[in-house]
Amino acid sequence: MTYAWLAALFLPLFPFSMLLNLILSRLRWQVARAGVLLVWPQIGVAILKLSDPDIPAWVVPWALATAALYALRLLTVRDLGLWAGFLAASVLPLTWGLAQSGAPAENLHGFALWFSLPAALLALLTKPLIARFGAAYAGLPGGLSPMLPRLSAVLVVTLLAAIATPPFPGFFAMLDLLPRMSASADVAILVIWLVWGWAATRLLQGFVVGAAKPAAIDDIGRQSTWAYMSVLCALVIAGLYLTGGGL
């Protein structure tokens, strides 16, 4: 269990999850935040698979409680960067359910990647918002959709990927997780999944919906839009591949 405790820092179980949130809050460079979100859970999976610990059954309720705690926190968060970090802290503990069920290493790495990549993209999207409005805070810019349509579209699609809607691979990763869990765990996971969607809806209401504030603000460039959309299209292709049973 020694290595499992170490992995609990990287596949964050509360209170170990506070370390990830502290690191993300201290990083001011959005690319560094995105890098941490991508690499951090992969280290945890590598530790688990290299040490191959015997994970006790009581770790799964702990992981579900952590996921539920941060899912509820998402409902109160308005800052996009903080929201991305809390989403990761809510999703990544569910990897313990896969690990405890004996899922192969590629499933664990895939589960972590399919959720951490959209969270990393959300962290990157804070940069154009801060550059234009001084903060990536829901409600501050007013309705972005008529004012910055490209940025709005990228934000909406990225959020859909982050909360595991089809055809993004997070949806199929969740479908891989559910049959491995007990009935009570499945109910808890589905409720947590529902809360992610609720929190994303509230966030979008603050950023995209509503009257635009009159201002002469440039939208993100076409190259940036294509770069984000290319990554999201790659995620869609990966999701469609997963429907065939590959992971």
Short mmCIF file of C-alpha atoms in Angstrom, two decimals:
data_model
loop_
_atom_site.label_atom_id
_atom_site.label_comp_id
_atom_site.label_asym_id
_atom_site.label_seq_id
_atom_site.Cartn_x
_atom_site.Cartn_y
_atom_site.Cartn_z
CA MET A 1 0.00 0.00 0.00
CA THR A 2 3.04 2.34 0.25
CA TYR A 3 2.98 3.04 -3.48
CA ALA A 4 -0.79 3.34 -3.44
CA TRP A 5 -0.51 6.18 -0.93
CA LEU A 6 1.94 7.89 -3.28
CA ALA A 7 -0.43 7.37 -6.21
CA ALA A 8 -3.16 9.04 -4.14
CA LEU A 9 -1.34 12.32 -4.71
CA PHE A 10 -1.55 11.97 -8.48
CA LEU A 11 -4.95 10.29 -8.78
CA PRO A 12 -6.09 12.67 -6.10
CA LEU A 13 -7.96 11.40 -3.09
CA PHE A 14 -9.03 13.98 -0.52
CA PRO A 15 -7.11 15.45 1.33
CA PHE A 16 -4.16 14.59 -0.95
CA SER A 17 -6.08 16.35 -3.74
CA MET A 18 -5.29 19.68 -2.10
CA LEU A 19 -1.71 19.42 -3.40
CA LEU A 20 -2.85 19.41 -7.03
CA ASN A 21 -5.19 22.34 -6.41
CA LEU A 22 -2.42 24.25 -4.63
CA ILE A 23 0.01 23.73 -7.51
CA LEU A 24 -2.58 24.81 -10.09
CA SER A 25 -3.46 27.92 -8.08
CA ARG A 26 0.19 28.98 -7.86
CA LEU A 27 0.89 28.59 -11.58
CA ARG A 28 0.18 31.80 -13.50
CA TRP A 29 1.28 30.49 -16.89
CA GLN A 30 -1.67 28.76 -18.53
CA VAL A 31 0.51 26.40 -20.55
CA ALA A 32 2.12 25.18 -17.33
CA ARG A 33 -1.31 24.54 -15.80
CA ALA A 34 -2.35 22.58 -18.85
CA GLY A 35 0.87 20.57 -18.71
CA VAL A 36 0.33 19.69 -15.05
CA LEU A 37 -3.25 18.58 -15.74
CA LEU A 38 -2.03 16.29 -18.53
CA VAL A 39 1.03 14.78 -16.83
CA TRP A 40 -0.11 14.58 -13.19
CA PRO A 41 -2.61 11.67 -13.52
CA GLN A 42 -0.34 9.73 -15.87
CA ILE A 43 2.30 9.65 -13.12
CA GLY A 44 -0.29 8.20 -10.75
CA VAL A 45 -1.28 5.48 -13.22
CA ALA A 46 2.38 4.64 -13.85
CA ILE A 47 3.01 4.29 -10.10
CA LEU A 48 0.03 1.97 -9.72
CA LYS A 49 0.93 -0.27 -12.61
CA LEU A 50 4.67 -0.43 -11.86
CA SER A 51 4.11 -1.28 -8.18
CA ASP A 52 0.95 -3.33 -8.85
CA PRO A 53 -0.41 -2.85 -5.30
CA ASP A 54 -3.33 -4.79 -3.90
CA ILE A 55 -5.92 -2.00 -3.76
CA PRO A 56 -8.46 -2.63 -0.98
CA ALA A 57 -12.17 -2.29 -1.70
CA TRP A 58 -12.57 0.63 0.74
CA VAL A 59 -10.53 2.87 -1.57
CA VAL A 60 -13.43 3.01 -4.05
CA PRO A 61 -15.90 4.69 -1.62
CA TRP A 62 -13.11 7.11 -0.70
CA ALA A 63 -12.61 7.90 -4.39
CA LEU A 64 -16.35 8.37 -4.92
CA ALA A 65 -16.59 10.68 -1.93
CA THR A 66 -13.71 12.77 -3.31
CA ALA A 67 -15.33 12.91 -6.74
CA ALA A 68 -18.65 13.96 -5.21
CA LEU A 69 -17.02 16.64 -3.05
CA TYR A 70 -15.36 18.35 -5.99
CA ALA A 71 -18.41 17.91 -8.21
CA LEU A 72 -20.39 19.93 -5.67
CA ARG A 73 -17.59 22.51 -5.52
CA LEU A 74 -17.96 22.96 -9.29
CA LEU A 75 -21.46 24.34 -8.74
CA THR A 76 -20.08 27.32 -6.81
CA VAL A 77 -16.99 28.10 -8.92
CA ARG A 78 -17.11 30.89 -11.50
CA ASP A 79 -13.42 31.14 -12.43
CA LEU A 80 -12.70 28.98 -15.49
CA GLY A 81 -9.17 28.02 -14.46
CA LEU A 82 -10.29 26.99 -10.98
CA TRP A 83 -13.24 25.13 -12.52
CA ALA A 84 -10.90 23.10 -14.75
CA GLY A 85 -8.79 22.12 -11.73
CA PHE A 86 -11.80 21.09 -9.64
CA LEU A 87 -13.18 19.07 -12.54
CA ALA A 88 -9.90 17.16 -12.74
CA ALA A 89 -10.02 16.63 -8.97
CA SER A 90 -13.54 15.23 -9.36
CA VAL A 91 -12.89 13.00 -12.38
CA LEU A 92 -9.45 11.55 -11.71
CA PRO A 93 -10.34 9.75 -8.43
CA LEU A 94 -12.68 7.55 -10.47
CA THR A 95 -9.56 5.97 -11.98
CA TRP A 96 -9.24 4.07 -8.70
CA GLY A 97 -12.42 2.20 -9.56
CA LEU A 98 -10.84 0.93 -12.76
CA ALA A 99 -7.61 0.06 -10.95
CA GLN A 100 -9.39 -1.80 -8.16
CA SER A 101 -11.36 -3.81 -10.73
CA GLY A 102 -8.14 -5.02 -12.35
CA ALA A 103 -8.47 -3.04 -15.59
CA PRO A 104 -5.37 -3.14 -17.82
CA ALA A 105 -2.87 -0.27 -17.83
CA GLU A 106 -4.03 1.08 -21.20
CA ASN A 107 -7.55 1.55 -19.83
CA LEU A 108 -6.21 3.51 -16.86
CA HIS A 109 -3.96 5.70 -18.99
CA GLY A 110 -6.79 6.24 -21.46
CA PHE A 111 -9.32 7.17 -18.77
CA ALA A 112 -6.93 9.74 -17.32
CA LEU A 113 -6.10 11.19 -20.74
CA TRP A 114 -9.67 11.49 -22.03
CA PHE A 115 -10.61 13.64 -19.05
CA SER A 116 -7.39 15.54 -18.38
CA LEU A 117 -7.01 16.73 -21.99
CA PRO A 118 -10.31 18.70 -22.08
CA ALA A 119 -9.49 20.10 -18.61
CA ALA A 120 -6.12 21.21 -19.96
CA LEU A 121 -7.82 22.90 -22.93
CA LEU A 122 -10.11 24.76 -20.51
CA ALA A 123 -7.03 25.95 -18.63
CA LEU A 124 -5.57 27.24 -21.91
CA LEU A 125 -8.82 29.05 -22.74
CA THR A 126 -8.39 31.24 -19.68
CA LYS A 127 -5.58 33.06 -21.51
CA PRO A 128 -7.69 34.76 -24.22
CA LEU A 129 -10.38 35.57 -21.65
CA ILE A 130 -7.90 37.18 -19.26
CA ALA A 131 -6.28 39.09 -22.14
CA ARG A 132 -9.64 40.56 -23.17
CA PHE A 133 -11.49 41.02 -19.87
CA GLY A 134 -8.84 40.89 -17.15
CA ALA A 135 -10.18 37.63 -15.69
CA ALA A 136 -11.71 34.35 -16.84
CA TYR A 137 -14.72 34.79 -14.57
CA ALA A 138 -18.24 33.77 -15.57
CA GLY A 139 -20.57 36.74 -15.68
CA LEU A 140 -17.81 39.31 -16.10
CA PRO A 141 -17.80 39.57 -19.92
CA GLY A 142 -21.55 39.20 -20.46
CA GLY A 143 -22.80 37.03 -23.31
CA LEU A 144 -19.79 36.03 -25.39
CA SER A 145 -21.69 34.33 -28.22
CA PRO A 146 -22.62 37.46 -30.23
CA MET A 147 -19.39 39.27 -29.35
CA LEU A 148 -16.79 36.48 -29.68
CA PRO A 149 -18.44 33.64 -31.62
CA ARG A 150 -15.29 31.62 -32.27
CA LEU A 151 -14.15 31.71 -28.65
CA SER A 152 -17.69 30.87 -27.53
CA ALA A 153 -17.89 27.87 -29.85
CA VAL A 154 -14.54 26.52 -28.68
CA LEU A 155 -15.53 26.98 -25.03
CA VAL A 156 -18.88 25.21 -25.47
CA VAL A 157 -17.41 22.22 -27.33
CA THR A 158 -14.52 21.90 -24.87
CA LEU A 159 -16.92 21.88 -21.92
CA LEU A 160 -19.00 19.18 -23.62
CA ALA A 161 -15.86 17.09 -23.99
CA ALA A 162 -14.85 17.75 -20.38
CA ILE A 163 -18.13 16.44 -18.92
CA ALA A 164 -18.08 13.26 -21.02
CA THR A 165 -20.86 13.83 -23.52
CA PRO A 166 -20.94 11.61 -26.63
CA PRO A 167 -19.19 11.22 -28.99
CA PHE A 168 -16.22 12.35 -26.93
CA PRO A 169 -14.07 9.53 -25.49
CA GLY A 170 -14.81 10.45 -21.88
CA PHE A 171 -18.35 9.16 -22.44
CA PHE A 172 -17.08 5.74 -23.52
CA ALA A 173 -14.50 5.70 -20.73
CA MET A 174 -17.38 6.12 -18.29
CA LEU A 175 -19.24 3.29 -20.01
CA ASP A 176 -16.14 1.14 -19.49
CA LEU A 177 -16.06 2.08 -15.80
CA LEU A 178 -19.72 1.51 -14.90
CA PRO A 179 -19.94 -2.26 -15.56
CA ARG A 180 -16.88 -2.81 -13.36
CA MET A 181 -18.49 -1.18 -10.33
CA SER A 182 -21.15 -2.34 -7.91
CA ALA A 183 -24.75 -1.18 -8.31
CA SER A 184 -24.44 1.33 -5.47
CA ALA A 185 -21.19 2.71 -6.90
CA ASP A 186 -22.86 3.04 -10.32
CA VAL A 187 -25.65 5.14 -8.81
CA ALA A 188 -23.08 7.41 -7.15
CA ILE A 189 -21.10 7.77 -10.40
CA LEU A 190 -24.21 8.63 -12.40
CA VAL A 191 -25.21 11.29 -9.86
CA ILE A 192 -21.70 12.77 -9.98
CA TRP A 193 -21.84 12.73 -13.78
CA LEU A 194 -25.16 14.58 -13.63
CA VAL A 195 -23.67 17.22 -11.33
CA TRP A 196 -20.81 17.78 -13.83
CA GLY A 197 -23.41 18.57 -16.48
CA TRP A 198 -25.30 20.87 -14.14
CA ALA A 199 -22.11 22.73 -13.22
CA ALA A 200 -21.09 23.07 -16.89
CA THR A 201 -24.52 24.50 -17.73
CA ARG A 202 -24.20 27.10 -14.98
CA LEU A 203 -20.72 28.02 -16.22
CA LEU A 204 -21.91 28.41 -19.81
CA GLN A 205 -24.77 30.60 -18.66
CA GLY A 206 -22.23 32.94 -17.14
CA PHE A 207 -19.93 33.04 -20.15
CA VAL A 208 -21.98 32.52 -23.30
CA VAL A 209 -25.63 33.33 -22.59
CA GLY A 210 -26.96 36.82 -22.03
CA ALA A 211 -26.67 40.29 -23.46
CA ALA A 212 -23.24 41.21 -24.74
CA LYS A 213 -21.57 44.21 -23.20
CA PRO A 214 -20.87 46.85 -25.84
CA ALA A 215 -17.13 46.75 -26.51
CA ALA A 216 -14.76 46.54 -29.45
CA ILE A 217 -13.00 43.27 -28.64
CA ASP A 218 -11.32 41.02 -31.17
CA ASP A 219 -12.28 37.36 -31.29
CA ILE A 220 -9.59 34.68 -31.10
CA GLY A 221 -7.75 34.18 -34.37
CA ARG A 222 -8.71 31.64 -36.98
CA GLN A 223 -5.47 29.73 -36.42
CA SER A 224 -6.15 29.43 -32.71
CA THR A 225 -9.70 28.31 -33.45
CA TRP A 226 -8.48 25.65 -35.86
CA ALA A 227 -5.87 24.48 -33.34
CA TYR A 228 -8.47 24.00 -30.59
CA MET A 229 -10.98 22.43 -32.95
CA SER A 230 -8.37 20.06 -34.36
CA VAL A 231 -7.69 18.68 -30.89
CA LEU A 232 -11.41 18.39 -30.20
CA CYS A 233 -11.98 16.66 -33.56
CA ALA A 234 -9.22 14.23 -32.66
CA LEU A 235 -11.07 13.52 -29.43
CA VAL A 236 -14.28 12.88 -31.38
CA ILE A 237 -12.43 10.45 -33.68
CA ALA A 238 -11.00 8.71 -30.62
CA GLY A 239 -14.50 8.49 -29.16
CA LEU A 240 -15.87 6.95 -32.35
CA TYR A 241 -13.00 4.48 -32.31
CA LEU A 242 -13.88 3.51 -28.76
CA THR A 243 -17.40 2.61 -29.87
CA GLY A 244 -15.77 -0.30 -31.69
CA GLY A 245 -14.34 -1.59 -28.45
CA GLY A 246 -10.78 -0.31 -28.76
CA LEU A 247 -9.16 1.61 -25.94
#
